[in-house]
Short mmCIF file of C-alpha atoms in Angstrom, two decimals:
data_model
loop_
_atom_site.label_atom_id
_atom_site.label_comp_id
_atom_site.label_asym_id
_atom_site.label_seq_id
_atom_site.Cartn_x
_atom_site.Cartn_y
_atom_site.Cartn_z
CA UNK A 1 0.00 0.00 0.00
CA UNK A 2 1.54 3.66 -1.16
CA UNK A 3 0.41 6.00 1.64
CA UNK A 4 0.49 9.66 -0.05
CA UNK A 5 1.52 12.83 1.54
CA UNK A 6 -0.11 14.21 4.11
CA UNK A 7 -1.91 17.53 2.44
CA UNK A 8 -0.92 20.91 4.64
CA UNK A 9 -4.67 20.75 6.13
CA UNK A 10 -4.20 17.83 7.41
CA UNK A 11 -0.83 18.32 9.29
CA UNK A 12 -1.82 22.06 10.49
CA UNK A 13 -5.13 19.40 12.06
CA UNK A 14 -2.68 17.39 13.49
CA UNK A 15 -0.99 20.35 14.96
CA UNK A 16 -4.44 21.43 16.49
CA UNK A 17 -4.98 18.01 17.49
CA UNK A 18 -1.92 17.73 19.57
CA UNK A 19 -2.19 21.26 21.10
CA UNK A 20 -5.88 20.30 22.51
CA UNK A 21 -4.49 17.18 23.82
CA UNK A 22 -1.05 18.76 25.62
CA UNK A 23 -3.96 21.60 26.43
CA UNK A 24 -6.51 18.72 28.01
CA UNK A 25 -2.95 17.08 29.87
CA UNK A 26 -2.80 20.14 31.99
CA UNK A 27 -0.42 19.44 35.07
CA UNK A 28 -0.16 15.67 34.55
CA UNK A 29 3.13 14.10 33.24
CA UNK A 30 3.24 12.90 29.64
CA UNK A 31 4.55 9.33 30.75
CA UNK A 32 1.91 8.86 33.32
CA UNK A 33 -0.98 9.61 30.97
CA UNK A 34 1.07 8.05 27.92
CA UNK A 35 1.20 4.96 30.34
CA UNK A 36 -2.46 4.77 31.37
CA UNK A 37 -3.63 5.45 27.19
CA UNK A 38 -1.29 2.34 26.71
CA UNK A 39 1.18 4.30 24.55
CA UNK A 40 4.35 5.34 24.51
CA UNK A 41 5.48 8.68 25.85
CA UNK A 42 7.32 9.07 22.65
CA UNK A 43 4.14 8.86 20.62
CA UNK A 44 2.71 11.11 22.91
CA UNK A 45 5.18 13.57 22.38
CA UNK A 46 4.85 13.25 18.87
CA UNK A 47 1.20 13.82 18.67
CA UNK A 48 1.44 16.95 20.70
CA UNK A 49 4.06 18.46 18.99
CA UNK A 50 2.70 17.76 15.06
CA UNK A 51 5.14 14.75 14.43
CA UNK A 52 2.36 12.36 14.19
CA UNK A 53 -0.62 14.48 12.73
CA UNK A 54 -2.70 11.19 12.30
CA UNK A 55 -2.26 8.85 14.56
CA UNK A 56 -4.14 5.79 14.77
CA UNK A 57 -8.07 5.95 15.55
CA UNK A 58 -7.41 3.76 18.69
CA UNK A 59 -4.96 6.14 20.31
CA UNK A 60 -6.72 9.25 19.82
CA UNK A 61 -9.57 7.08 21.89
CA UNK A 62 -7.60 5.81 24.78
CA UNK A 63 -6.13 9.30 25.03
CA UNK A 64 -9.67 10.97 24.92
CA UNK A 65 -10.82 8.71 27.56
CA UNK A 66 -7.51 9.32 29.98
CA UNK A 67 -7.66 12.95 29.61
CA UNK A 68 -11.47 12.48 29.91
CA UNK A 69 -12.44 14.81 27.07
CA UNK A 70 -15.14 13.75 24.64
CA UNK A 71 -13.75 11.96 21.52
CA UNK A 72 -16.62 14.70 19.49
CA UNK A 73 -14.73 17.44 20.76
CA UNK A 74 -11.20 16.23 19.50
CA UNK A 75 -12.91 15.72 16.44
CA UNK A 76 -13.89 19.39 16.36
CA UNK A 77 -10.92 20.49 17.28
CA UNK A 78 -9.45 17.98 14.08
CA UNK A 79 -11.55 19.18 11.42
CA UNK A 80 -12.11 22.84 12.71
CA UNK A 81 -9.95 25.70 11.07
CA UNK A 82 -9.52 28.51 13.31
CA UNK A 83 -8.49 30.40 10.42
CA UNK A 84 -12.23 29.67 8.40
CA UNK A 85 -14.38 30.03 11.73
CA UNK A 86 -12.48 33.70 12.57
CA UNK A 87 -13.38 35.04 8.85
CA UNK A 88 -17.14 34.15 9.34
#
């Protein structure tokens, strides 16, 4: 399977994606809530930071339901462009 380039959409998503999530971790460690999602911190850190703009379905669950923020709102916060929503 040929996976294509991500377009610049979807990685500025990502980016928003991982922002909400560092945003959601608040004052808890990266390991200890990489640890209770079952990932590694690593991935974590990549996810927050835009090095991962899509991860897998599965993660973004386990990590909605650690930080305990509704899997609808991440998906807001995915496909939502600040930029569109401010010139409206």
């Amino acid at each position: 399977m040929v996976r294509h380039p991500l377009a610049p959409e979807q990685i500025e998503a990502g980016r928003r994606l991982g922002a909400a999530l560092r945003s959601a971790r608040a004052g808890r460690s990266l390991v200890d809530v990489a640890l209770a999602a079952e990932i590694s911190p690593e991935t974590l850190r990549k996810i927050e930071t835009g090095r991962l703009p899509t991860p897998a379905f599965g993660t973004v669950v386990r990590l909605s339901e650690v930080l305990d923020v509704p899997l609808s709102e991440l998906a807001f916060v995915w496909r939502t462009d600040p930029a569109l929503s401010a010139a409206s």
